[in-house]
Amino acid sequence: MNTRGSATRFLIANWKMNGNILFIREFIETFCKKFRADTAIQLILCPPVIYLKYCFDQIQSLPLPLSNAIYLGAQNIASYSDGAFTGEISGSMLKDVGATFVLIGHSERRNLFLEGDAQIASKVLRAYDAGLVPILCVGETLGQREAAQTEQVIQQQLGAVLSVLSTERRALGLPLLVAYEPVWAIGTGLTPTVETIASVHRAMRHYLKEIDSKWAQGVSIVYGGSVKGVHAEALWAEPQIEGLLVGGASLVLDELLGIYEAATV
Ligand code: PGA
Protein backbone atom coordinates (compact mmCIF):
# COMPACT_ATOMS: atom_id res chain seq x y z
CA MET A 1 0.00 0.00 0.00
CA ASN A 2 1.25 3.44 -0.87
CA THR A 3 -0.53 6.36 0.79
CA ARG A 4 2.31 8.82 0.43
CA GLY A 5 3.13 8.98 -3.24
CA SER A 6 1.90 12.28 -4.62
CA ALA A 7 0.55 10.59 -7.75
CA THR A 8 -1.61 8.13 -5.82
CA ARG A 9 -5.30 8.95 -5.73
CA PHE A 10 -8.04 7.11 -3.92
CA LEU A 11 -11.42 5.84 -4.94
CA ILE A 12 -13.27 4.95 -1.75
CA ALA A 13 -16.61 3.14 -1.87
CA ASN A 14 -18.65 3.57 1.32
CA TRP A 15 -21.51 1.09 1.12
CA LYS A 16 -22.86 2.25 4.51
CA MET A 17 -25.50 -0.21 5.83
CA ASN A 18 -26.30 -1.62 2.39
CA GLY A 19 -25.51 -4.74 0.39
CA ASN A 20 -25.36 -8.46 1.08
CA ILE A 21 -23.27 -11.46 0.07
CA LEU A 22 -24.86 -11.64 -3.38
CA PHE A 23 -24.16 -7.95 -4.03
CA ILE A 24 -20.56 -8.31 -2.93
CA ARG A 25 -19.95 -11.37 -5.05
CA GLU A 26 -21.36 -9.67 -8.14
CA PHE A 27 -19.53 -6.45 -7.38
CA ILE A 28 -16.17 -8.16 -7.09
CA GLU A 29 -16.75 -10.29 -10.15
CA THR A 30 -17.72 -7.39 -12.38
CA PHE A 31 -16.19 -4.19 -10.98
CA CYS A 32 -12.91 -5.57 -9.71
CA LYS A 33 -12.20 -7.37 -12.96
CA LYS A 34 -12.47 -4.05 -14.80
CA PHE A 35 -10.14 -2.42 -12.30
CA ARG A 36 -6.61 -2.04 -13.65
CA ALA A 37 -3.94 -2.58 -11.05
CA ASP A 38 -1.40 -0.56 -13.03
CA THR A 39 -3.19 2.81 -12.64
CA ALA A 40 -2.36 5.25 -9.86
CA ILE A 41 -5.84 4.85 -8.37
CA GLN A 42 -6.13 2.93 -5.13
CA LEU A 43 -9.53 1.31 -4.68
CA ILE A 44 -10.77 1.04 -1.09
CA LEU A 45 -14.01 -0.84 -0.46
CA CYS A 46 -15.81 -0.14 2.83
CA PRO A 47 -18.45 -2.82 3.30
CA PRO A 48 -20.55 -3.29 6.46
CA VAL A 49 -18.19 -4.82 9.02
CA ILE A 50 -19.91 -8.21 8.99
CA TYR A 51 -18.83 -8.65 5.34
CA LEU A 52 -15.21 -7.54 5.70
CA LYS A 53 -13.82 -11.06 5.88
CA TYR A 54 -15.99 -12.25 3.00
CA CYS A 55 -14.78 -9.32 0.88
CA PHE A 56 -11.21 -10.04 1.87
CA ASP A 57 -11.48 -13.67 0.78
CA GLN A 58 -13.15 -12.69 -2.50
CA ILE A 59 -10.39 -10.18 -3.25
CA GLN A 60 -7.69 -12.69 -2.36
CA SER A 61 -9.19 -15.09 -4.87
CA LEU A 62 -8.63 -12.57 -7.71
CA PRO A 63 -5.49 -13.02 -9.79
CA LEU A 64 -2.36 -11.01 -9.05
CA PRO A 65 -1.68 -8.09 -9.30
CA LEU A 66 -5.38 -7.30 -8.83
CA SER A 67 -5.65 -8.99 -5.46
CA ASN A 68 -2.84 -6.73 -4.21
CA ALA A 69 -4.36 -3.52 -5.55
CA ILE A 70 -7.77 -3.49 -3.88
CA TYR A 71 -7.96 -2.52 -0.22
CA LEU A 72 -10.62 -2.77 2.44
CA GLY A 73 -11.77 -0.16 4.91
CA ALA A 74 -14.07 -0.47 7.91
CA GLN A 75 -16.81 2.10 8.45
CA ASN A 76 -16.23 2.50 12.18
CA ILE A 77 -13.88 1.47 15.00
CA ALA A 78 -14.21 1.29 18.78
CA SER A 79 -12.52 4.04 20.74
CA TYR A 80 -11.17 1.37 23.12
CA SER A 81 -8.57 -1.28 22.37
CA ASP A 82 -10.35 -4.24 24.02
CA GLY A 83 -12.46 -5.22 27.00
CA ALA A 84 -16.07 -5.28 28.17
CA PHE A 85 -17.66 -3.14 25.46
CA THR A 86 -20.56 -5.23 24.20
CA GLY A 87 -21.23 -4.74 20.50
CA GLU A 88 -18.04 -2.80 19.77
CA ILE A 89 -15.32 -3.87 17.33
CA SER A 90 -11.68 -3.03 17.94
CA GLY A 91 -9.04 -1.92 15.50
CA SER A 92 -7.06 -5.14 15.90
CA MET A 93 -10.19 -7.16 15.03
CA LEU A 94 -10.72 -5.06 11.91
CA LYS A 95 -7.11 -5.60 10.93
CA ASP A 96 -7.48 -9.33 11.61
CA VAL A 97 -10.28 -9.68 9.05
CA GLY A 98 -8.50 -7.76 6.31
CA ALA A 99 -9.10 -4.03 6.82
CA THR A 100 -6.28 -1.62 5.98
CA PHE A 101 -8.25 1.63 6.34
CA VAL A 102 -11.04 2.83 8.60
CA LEU A 103 -13.55 5.67 8.19
CA ILE A 104 -13.65 7.84 11.30
CA GLY A 105 -15.89 10.80 12.06
CA HIS A 106 -18.31 10.36 9.18
CA SER A 107 -21.12 12.90 9.59
CA GLU A 108 -23.64 10.06 10.04
CA ARG A 109 -21.60 8.89 13.05
CA ARG A 110 -21.25 12.45 14.32
CA ASN A 111 -24.93 13.34 13.91
CA LEU A 112 -26.90 10.10 14.33
CA PHE A 113 -24.64 8.44 16.90
CA LEU A 114 -23.53 11.66 18.58
CA GLU A 115 -19.80 11.04 18.23
CA GLY A 116 -17.92 14.10 19.41
CA ASP A 117 -14.47 15.38 18.52
CA ALA A 118 -12.83 13.80 21.58
CA GLN A 119 -14.21 10.34 20.78
CA ILE A 120 -13.23 10.73 17.14
CA ALA A 121 -9.70 11.67 18.19
CA SER A 122 -9.44 8.51 20.36
CA LYS A 123 -10.66 6.43 17.43
CA VAL A 124 -7.84 7.82 15.29
CA LEU A 125 -5.33 6.77 17.95
CA ARG A 126 -6.88 3.29 18.21
CA ALA A 127 -6.64 2.97 14.42
CA TYR A 128 -2.92 3.80 14.51
CA ASP A 129 -2.39 1.41 17.43
CA ALA A 130 -3.87 -1.36 15.29
CA GLY A 131 -1.85 -0.43 12.19
CA LEU A 132 -4.88 0.90 10.29
CA VAL A 133 -4.91 4.07 8.19
CA PRO A 134 -7.65 6.47 9.35
CA ILE A 135 -9.87 8.20 6.80
CA LEU A 136 -10.94 11.18 8.89
CA CYS A 137 -14.17 12.80 7.66
CA VAL A 138 -14.77 16.48 8.27
CA GLY A 139 -17.27 18.98 6.89
CA GLU A 140 -19.66 21.79 7.61
CA THR A 141 -23.47 21.89 7.73
CA LEU A 142 -25.42 24.14 5.40
CA GLY A 143 -26.06 26.59 8.23
CA GLN A 144 -22.35 26.77 8.98
CA ARG A 145 -21.54 27.34 5.29
CA GLU A 146 -24.14 30.09 5.05
CA ALA A 147 -22.67 31.68 8.16
CA ALA A 148 -19.21 31.60 6.47
CA GLN A 149 -17.91 29.22 9.16
CA THR A 150 -16.67 26.42 6.90
CA GLU A 151 -12.95 26.88 7.53
CA GLN A 152 -13.43 27.43 11.24
CA VAL A 153 -15.55 24.26 11.63
CA ILE A 154 -13.09 22.14 9.67
CA GLN A 155 -10.11 23.49 11.58
CA GLN A 156 -11.84 22.62 14.82
CA GLN A 157 -12.57 19.07 13.62
CA LEU A 158 -8.99 18.61 12.39
CA GLY A 159 -7.53 20.35 15.42
CA ALA A 160 -9.28 17.93 17.81
CA VAL A 161 -7.43 15.04 16.18
CA LEU A 162 -4.14 16.86 15.79
CA SER A 163 -4.14 17.77 19.46
CA VAL A 164 -3.86 14.07 20.41
CA LEU A 165 -1.31 13.17 17.75
CA SER A 166 1.92 13.68 19.60
CA THR A 167 5.06 14.94 17.87
CA GLU A 168 6.49 11.42 18.35
CA ARG A 169 3.55 9.85 16.57
CA ARG A 170 3.73 12.40 13.76
CA ALA A 171 7.47 11.78 13.44
CA LEU A 172 6.68 8.14 12.64
CA GLY A 173 5.17 9.46 9.40
CA LEU A 174 1.86 7.68 9.97
CA PRO A 175 -0.34 8.19 6.92
CA LEU A 176 -3.72 9.92 7.13
CA LEU A 177 -6.51 10.47 4.65
CA VAL A 178 -8.81 13.40 5.30
CA ALA A 179 -12.18 13.38 3.54
CA TYR A 180 -13.81 16.76 3.07
CA GLU A 181 -17.50 15.88 3.14
CA PRO A 182 -19.85 18.86 3.45
CA VAL A 183 -22.80 17.52 5.48
CA TRP A 184 -25.25 19.25 3.13
CA ALA A 185 -23.82 17.42 0.12
CA ILE A 186 -24.06 13.89 1.55
CA GLY A 187 -26.87 11.91 -0.05
CA THR A 188 -28.64 15.07 -1.23
CA GLY A 189 -27.57 15.33 -4.86
CA LEU A 190 -26.10 18.77 -4.08
CA THR A 191 -22.39 19.32 -4.62
CA PRO A 192 -20.10 22.30 -4.14
CA THR A 193 -18.38 23.54 -7.29
CA VAL A 194 -14.96 22.11 -8.04
CA GLU A 195 -13.48 25.56 -7.26
CA THR A 196 -15.16 25.59 -3.83
CA ILE A 197 -13.87 22.12 -3.01
CA ALA A 198 -10.38 23.08 -4.20
CA SER A 199 -10.36 26.19 -2.05
CA VAL A 200 -11.44 24.25 1.08
CA HIS A 201 -8.78 21.59 0.38
CA ARG A 202 -6.16 24.32 -0.08
CA ALA A 203 -7.11 25.89 3.25
CA MET A 204 -6.96 22.49 4.96
CA ARG A 205 -3.55 21.74 3.47
CA HIS A 206 -2.30 25.14 4.61
CA TYR A 207 -3.57 24.51 8.15
CA LEU A 208 -2.00 21.02 8.28
CA LYS A 209 1.33 22.36 6.98
CA GLU A 210 1.36 25.08 9.61
CA ILE A 211 1.04 22.43 12.31
CA ASP A 212 3.73 20.13 10.88
CA SER A 213 4.89 20.59 7.31
CA LYS A 214 6.84 17.32 7.08
CA TRP A 215 4.01 15.20 8.47
CA ALA A 216 1.47 17.02 6.27
CA GLN A 217 3.21 15.59 3.18
CA GLY A 218 1.82 12.19 4.17
CA VAL A 219 -1.76 13.47 4.37
CA SER A 220 -4.04 13.04 1.36
CA ILE A 221 -7.23 15.09 1.05
CA VAL A 222 -10.18 13.52 -0.74
CA TYR A 223 -13.69 14.81 -1.42
CA GLY A 224 -17.05 13.12 -0.71
CA GLY A 225 -20.69 14.13 -1.05
CA SER A 226 -23.07 13.17 -3.89
CA VAL A 227 -20.24 12.19 -6.25
CA LYS A 228 -21.71 10.75 -9.46
CA GLY A 229 -20.32 9.74 -12.84
CA VAL A 230 -21.33 13.06 -14.39
CA HIS A 231 -19.10 15.13 -12.08
CA ALA A 232 -16.23 12.70 -11.92
CA GLU A 233 -14.04 13.92 -14.76
CA ALA A 234 -13.99 17.50 -13.49
CA LEU A 235 -13.31 16.34 -9.91
CA TRP A 236 -10.43 14.07 -10.92
CA ALA A 237 -8.98 16.88 -13.07
CA GLU A 238 -8.51 19.13 -10.01
CA PRO A 239 -5.07 18.50 -8.46
CA GLN A 240 -6.27 19.58 -5.00
CA ILE A 241 -8.68 16.62 -4.98
CA GLU A 242 -6.60 13.54 -4.21
CA GLY A 243 -9.46 11.09 -4.30
CA LEU A 244 -13.20 10.60 -4.07
CA LEU A 245 -15.30 9.06 -1.31
CA VAL A 246 -18.47 7.72 -2.89
CA GLY A 247 -21.58 6.66 -0.97
CA GLY A 248 -24.85 6.08 -2.85
CA ALA A 249 -23.24 5.86 -6.30
CA SER A 250 -20.85 3.13 -5.13
CA LEU A 251 -23.81 0.75 -4.86
CA VAL A 252 -24.57 1.12 -8.56
CA LEU A 253 -21.96 -0.74 -10.53
CA ASP A 254 -22.18 1.29 -13.74
CA GLU A 255 -22.11 4.54 -11.82
CA LEU A 256 -18.97 3.57 -9.87
CA LEU A 257 -17.35 2.26 -13.04
CA GLY A 258 -18.07 5.63 -14.68
CA ILE A 259 -16.40 7.42 -11.76
CA TYR A 260 -13.39 5.12 -11.96
CA GLU A 261 -13.04 5.34 -15.71
CA ALA A 262 -13.21 9.15 -15.58
CA ALA A 263 -9.99 9.03 -13.52
CA THR A 264 -8.13 7.12 -16.12
CA VAL A 265 -9.08 9.07 -19.26
P1 PGA B 1 -23.03 10.09 -0.94
O1 PGA B 1 -22.31 9.70 0.43
O2 PGA B 1 -22.04 9.86 -2.04
O3 PGA B 1 -24.22 9.18 -1.01
O4 PGA B 1 -23.41 11.54 -0.82
C1 PGA B 1 -20.98 10.04 0.65
C2 PGA B 1 -20.60 9.64 2.05
O5 PGA B 1 -21.46 9.68 2.93
O6 PGA B 1 -19.45 9.24 2.32
CSV table of C-alpha atoms and ligand atoms in Angstrom, one decimal:
chain,number,residue,atom,x,y,z
A,1,MET,CA,0.0,0.0,0.0
A,2,ASN,CA,1.3,3.4,-0.9
A,3,THR,CA,-0.5,6.4,0.8
A,4,ARG,CA,2.3,8.8,0.4
A,5,GLY,CA,3.1,9.0,-3.2
A,6,SER,CA,1.9,12.3,-4.6
A,7,ALA,CA,0.5,10.6,-7.8
A,8,THR,CA,-1.6,8.1,-5.8
A,9,ARG,CA,-5.3,9.0,-5.7
A,10,PHE,CA,-8.0,7.1,-3.9
A,11,LEU,CA,-11.4,5.8,-4.9
A,12,ILE,CA,-13.3,4.9,-1.7
A,13,ALA,CA,-16.6,3.1,-1.9
A,14,ASN,CA,-18.7,3.6,1.3
A,15,TRP,CA,-21.5,1.1,1.1
A,16,LYS,CA,-22.9,2.3,4.5
A,17,MET,CA,-25.5,-0.2,5.8
A,18,ASN,CA,-26.3,-1.6,2.4
A,19,GLY,CA,-25.5,-4.7,0.4
A,20,ASN,CA,-25.4,-8.5,1.1
A,21,ILE,CA,-23.3,-11.5,0.1
A,22,LEU,CA,-24.9,-11.6,-3.4
A,23,PHE,CA,-24.2,-8.0,-4.0
A,24,ILE,CA,-20.6,-8.3,-2.9
A,25,ARG,CA,-19.9,-11.4,-5.1
A,26,GLU,CA,-21.4,-9.7,-8.1
A,27,PHE,CA,-19.5,-6.4,-7.4
A,28,ILE,CA,-16.2,-8.2,-7.1
A,29,GLU,CA,-16.7,-10.3,-10.1
A,30,THR,CA,-17.7,-7.4,-12.4
A,31,PHE,CA,-16.2,-4.2,-11.0
A,32,CYS,CA,-12.9,-5.6,-9.7
A,33,LYS,CA,-12.2,-7.4,-13.0
A,34,LYS,CA,-12.5,-4.0,-14.8
A,35,PHE,CA,-10.1,-2.4,-12.3
A,36,ARG,CA,-6.6,-2.0,-13.6
A,37,ALA,CA,-3.9,-2.6,-11.1
A,38,ASP,CA,-1.4,-0.6,-13.0
A,39,THR,CA,-3.2,2.8,-12.6
A,40,ALA,CA,-2.4,5.3,-9.9
A,41,ILE,CA,-5.8,4.8,-8.4
A,42,GLN,CA,-6.1,2.9,-5.1
A,43,LEU,CA,-9.5,1.3,-4.7
A,44,ILE,CA,-10.8,1.0,-1.1
A,45,LEU,CA,-14.0,-0.8,-0.5
A,46,CYS,CA,-15.8,-0.1,2.8
A,47,PRO,CA,-18.5,-2.8,3.3
A,48,PRO,CA,-20.5,-3.3,6.5
A,49,VAL,CA,-18.2,-4.8,9.0
A,50,ILE,CA,-19.9,-8.2,9.0
A,51,TYR,CA,-18.8,-8.6,5.3
A,52,LEU,CA,-15.2,-7.5,5.7
A,53,LYS,CA,-13.8,-11.1,5.9
A,54,TYR,CA,-16.0,-12.3,3.0
A,55,CYS,CA,-14.8,-9.3,0.9
A,56,PHE,CA,-11.2,-10.0,1.9
A,57,ASP,CA,-11.5,-13.7,0.8
A,58,GLN,CA,-13.2,-12.7,-2.5
A,59,ILE,CA,-10.4,-10.2,-3.2
A,60,GLN,CA,-7.7,-12.7,-2.4
A,61,SER,CA,-9.2,-15.1,-4.9
A,62,LEU,CA,-8.6,-12.6,-7.7
A,63,PRO,CA,-5.5,-13.0,-9.8
A,64,LEU,CA,-2.4,-11.0,-9.1
A,65,PRO,CA,-1.7,-8.1,-9.3
A,66,LEU,CA,-5.4,-7.3,-8.8
A,67,SER,CA,-5.7,-9.0,-5.5
A,68,ASN,CA,-2.8,-6.7,-4.2
A,69,ALA,CA,-4.4,-3.5,-5.6
A,70,ILE,CA,-7.8,-3.5,-3.9
A,71,TYR,CA,-8.0,-2.5,-0.2
A,72,LEU,CA,-10.6,-2.8,2.4
A,73,GLY,CA,-11.8,-0.2,4.9
A,74,ALA,CA,-14.1,-0.5,7.9
A,75,GLN,CA,-16.8,2.1,8.4
A,76,ASN,CA,-16.2,2.5,12.2
A,77,ILE,CA,-13.9,1.5,15.0
A,78,ALA,CA,-14.2,1.3,18.8
A,79,SER,CA,-12.5,4.0,20.7
A,80,TYR,CA,-11.2,1.4,23.1
A,81,SER,CA,-8.6,-1.3,22.4
A,82,ASP,CA,-10.4,-4.2,24.0
A,83,GLY,CA,-12.5,-5.2,27.0
A,84,ALA,CA,-16.1,-5.3,28.2
A,85,PHE,CA,-17.7,-3.1,25.5
A,86,THR,CA,-20.6,-5.2,24.2
A,87,GLY,CA,-21.2,-4.7,20.5
A,88,GLU,CA,-18.0,-2.8,19.8
A,89,ILE,CA,-15.3,-3.9,17.3
A,90,SER,CA,-11.7,-3.0,17.9
A,91,GLY,CA,-9.0,-1.9,15.5
A,92,SER,CA,-7.1,-5.1,15.9
A,93,MET,CA,-10.2,-7.2,15.0
A,94,LEU,CA,-10.7,-5.1,11.9
A,95,LYS,CA,-7.1,-5.6,10.9
A,96,ASP,CA,-7.5,-9.3,11.6
A,97,VAL,CA,-10.3,-9.7,9.1
A,98,GLY,CA,-8.5,-7.8,6.3
A,99,ALA,CA,-9.1,-4.0,6.8
A,100,THR,CA,-6.3,-1.6,6.0
A,101,PHE,CA,-8.2,1.6,6.3
A,102,VAL,CA,-11.0,2.8,8.6
A,103,LEU,CA,-13.5,5.7,8.2
A,104,ILE,CA,-13.7,7.8,11.3
A,105,GLY,CA,-15.9,10.8,12.1
A,106,HIS,CA,-18.3,10.4,9.2
A,107,SER,CA,-21.1,12.9,9.6
A,108,GLU,CA,-23.6,10.1,10.0
A,109,ARG,CA,-21.6,8.9,13.0
A,110,ARG,CA,-21.3,12.5,14.3
A,111,ASN,CA,-24.9,13.3,13.9
A,112,LEU,CA,-26.9,10.1,14.3
A,113,PHE,CA,-24.6,8.4,16.9
A,114,LEU,CA,-23.5,11.7,18.6
A,115,GLU,CA,-19.8,11.0,18.2
A,116,GLY,CA,-17.9,14.1,19.4
A,117,ASP,CA,-14.5,15.4,18.5
A,118,ALA,CA,-12.8,13.8,21.6
A,119,GLN,CA,-14.2,10.3,20.8
A,120,ILE,CA,-13.2,10.7,17.1
A,121,ALA,CA,-9.7,11.7,18.2
A,122,SER,CA,-9.4,8.5,20.4
A,123,LYS,CA,-10.7,6.4,17.4
A,124,VAL,CA,-7.8,7.8,15.3
A,125,LEU,CA,-5.3,6.8,18.0
A,126,ARG,CA,-6.9,3.3,18.2
A,127,ALA,CA,-6.6,3.0,14.4
A,128,TYR,CA,-2.9,3.8,14.5
A,129,ASP,CA,-2.4,1.4,17.4
A,130,ALA,CA,-3.9,-1.4,15.3
A,131,GLY,CA,-1.8,-0.4,12.2
A,132,LEU,CA,-4.9,0.9,10.3
A,133,VAL,CA,-4.9,4.1,8.2
A,134,PRO,CA,-7.6,6.5,9.3
A,135,ILE,CA,-9.9,8.2,6.8
A,136,LEU,CA,-10.9,11.2,8.9
A,137,CYS,CA,-14.2,12.8,7.7
A,138,VAL,CA,-14.8,16.5,8.3
A,139,GLY,CA,-17.3,19.0,6.9
A,140,GLU,CA,-19.7,21.8,7.6
A,141,THR,CA,-23.5,21.9,7.7
A,142,LEU,CA,-25.4,24.1,5.4
A,143,GLY,CA,-26.1,26.6,8.2
A,144,GLN,CA,-22.3,26.8,9.0
A,145,ARG,CA,-21.5,27.3,5.3
A,146,GLU,CA,-24.1,30.1,5.0
A,147,ALA,CA,-22.7,31.7,8.2
A,148,ALA,CA,-19.2,31.6,6.5
A,149,GLN,CA,-17.9,29.2,9.2
A,150,THR,CA,-16.7,26.4,6.9
A,151,GLU,CA,-13.0,26.9,7.5
A,152,GLN,CA,-13.4,27.4,11.2
A,153,VAL,CA,-15.5,24.3,11.6
A,154,ILE,CA,-13.1,22.1,9.7
A,155,GLN,CA,-10.1,23.5,11.6
A,156,GLN,CA,-11.8,22.6,14.8
A,157,GLN,CA,-12.6,19.1,13.6
A,158,LEU,CA,-9.0,18.6,12.4
A,159,GLY,CA,-7.5,20.3,15.4
A,160,ALA,CA,-9.3,17.9,17.8
A,161,VAL,CA,-7.4,15.0,16.2
A,162,LEU,CA,-4.1,16.9,15.8
A,163,SER,CA,-4.1,17.8,19.5
A,164,VAL,CA,-3.9,14.1,20.4
A,165,LEU,CA,-1.3,13.2,17.7
A,166,SER,CA,1.9,13.7,19.6
A,167,THR,CA,5.1,14.9,17.9
A,168,GLU,CA,6.5,11.4,18.4
A,169,ARG,CA,3.6,9.8,16.6
A,170,ARG,CA,3.7,12.4,13.8
A,171,ALA,CA,7.5,11.8,13.4
A,172,LEU,CA,6.7,8.1,12.6
A,173,GLY,CA,5.2,9.5,9.4
A,174,LEU,CA,1.9,7.7,10.0
A,175,PRO,CA,-0.3,8.2,6.9
A,176,LEU,CA,-3.7,9.9,7.1
A,177,LEU,CA,-6.5,10.5,4.6
A,178,VAL,CA,-8.8,13.4,5.3
A,179,ALA,CA,-12.2,13.4,3.5
A,180,TYR,CA,-13.8,16.8,3.1
A,181,GLU,CA,-17.5,15.9,3.1
A,182,PRO,CA,-19.8,18.9,3.5
A,183,VAL,CA,-22.8,17.5,5.5
A,184,TRP,CA,-25.3,19.3,3.1
A,185,ALA,CA,-23.8,17.4,0.1
A,186,ILE,CA,-24.1,13.9,1.5
A,187,GLY,CA,-26.9,11.9,0.0
A,188,THR,CA,-28.6,15.1,-1.2
A,189,GLY,CA,-27.6,15.3,-4.9
A,190,LEU,CA,-26.1,18.8,-4.1
A,191,THR,CA,-22.4,19.3,-4.6
A,192,PRO,CA,-20.1,22.3,-4.1
A,193,THR,CA,-18.4,23.5,-7.3
A,194,VAL,CA,-15.0,22.1,-8.0
A,195,GLU,CA,-13.5,25.6,-7.3
A,196,THR,CA,-15.2,25.6,-3.8
A,197,ILE,CA,-13.9,22.1,-3.0
A,198,ALA,CA,-10.4,23.1,-4.2
A,199,SER,CA,-10.4,26.2,-2.0
A,200,VAL,CA,-11.4,24.2,1.1
A,201,HIS,CA,-8.8,21.6,0.4
A,202,ARG,CA,-6.2,24.3,-0.1
A,203,ALA,CA,-7.1,25.9,3.3
A,204,MET,CA,-7.0,22.5,5.0
A,205,ARG,CA,-3.5,21.7,3.5
A,206,HIS,CA,-2.3,25.1,4.6
A,207,TYR,CA,-3.6,24.5,8.1
A,208,LEU,CA,-2.0,21.0,8.3
A,209,LYS,CA,1.3,22.4,7.0
A,210,GLU,CA,1.4,25.1,9.6
A,211,ILE,CA,1.0,22.4,12.3
A,212,ASP,CA,3.7,20.1,10.9
A,213,SER,CA,4.9,20.6,7.3
A,214,LYS,CA,6.8,17.3,7.1
A,215,TRP,CA,4.0,15.2,8.5
A,216,ALA,CA,1.5,17.0,6.3
A,217,GLN,CA,3.2,15.6,3.2
A,218,GLY,CA,1.8,12.2,4.2
A,219,VAL,CA,-1.8,13.5,4.4
A,220,SER,CA,-4.0,13.0,1.4
A,221,ILE,CA,-7.2,15.1,1.1
A,222,VAL,CA,-10.2,13.5,-0.7
A,223,TYR,CA,-13.7,14.8,-1.4
A,224,GLY,CA,-17.0,13.1,-0.7
A,225,GLY,CA,-20.7,14.1,-1.1
A,226,SER,CA,-23.1,13.2,-3.9
A,227,VAL,CA,-20.2,12.2,-6.2
A,228,LYS,CA,-21.7,10.7,-9.5
A,229,GLY,CA,-20.3,9.7,-12.8
A,230,VAL,CA,-21.3,13.1,-14.4
A,231,HIS,CA,-19.1,15.1,-12.1
A,232,ALA,CA,-16.2,12.7,-11.9
A,233,GLU,CA,-14.0,13.9,-14.8
A,234,ALA,CA,-14.0,17.5,-13.5
A,235,LEU,CA,-13.3,16.3,-9.9
A,236,TRP,CA,-10.4,14.1,-10.9
A,237,ALA,CA,-9.0,16.9,-13.1
A,238,GLU,CA,-8.5,19.1,-10.0
A,239,PRO,CA,-5.1,18.5,-8.5
A,240,GLN,CA,-6.3,19.6,-5.0
A,241,ILE,CA,-8.7,16.6,-5.0
A,242,GLU,CA,-6.6,13.5,-4.2
A,243,GLY,CA,-9.5,11.1,-4.3
A,244,LEU,CA,-13.2,10.6,-4.1
A,245,LEU,CA,-15.3,9.1,-1.3
A,246,VAL,CA,-18.5,7.7,-2.9
A,247,GLY,CA,-21.6,6.7,-1.0
A,248,GLY,CA,-24.8,6.1,-2.9
A,249,ALA,CA,-23.2,5.9,-6.3
A,250,SER,CA,-20.9,3.1,-5.1
A,251,LEU,CA,-23.8,0.7,-4.9
A,252,VAL,CA,-24.6,1.1,-8.6
A,253,LEU,CA,-22.0,-0.7,-10.5
A,254,ASP,CA,-22.2,1.3,-13.7
A,255,GLU,CA,-22.1,4.5,-11.8
A,256,LEU,CA,-19.0,3.6,-9.9
A,257,LEU,CA,-17.3,2.3,-13.0
A,258,GLY,CA,-18.1,5.6,-14.7
A,259,ILE,CA,-16.4,7.4,-11.8
A,260,TYR,CA,-13.4,5.1,-12.0
A,261,GLU,CA,-13.0,5.3,-15.7
A,262,ALA,CA,-13.2,9.1,-15.6
A,263,ALA,CA,-10.0,9.0,-13.5
A,264,THR,CA,-8.1,7.1,-16.1
A,265,VAL,CA,-9.1,9.1,-19.3
B,1,PGA,P1,-23.0,10.1,-0.9
B,1,PGA,O1,-22.3,9.7,0.4
B,1,PGA,O2,-22.0,9.9,-2.0
B,1,PGA,O3,-24.2,9.2,-1.0
B,1,PGA,O4,-23.4,11.5,-0.8
B,1,PGA,C1,-21.0,10.0,0.7
B,1,PGA,C2,-20.6,9.6,2.0
B,1,PGA,O5,-21.5,9.7,2.9
B,1,PGA,O6,-19.5,9.2,2.3
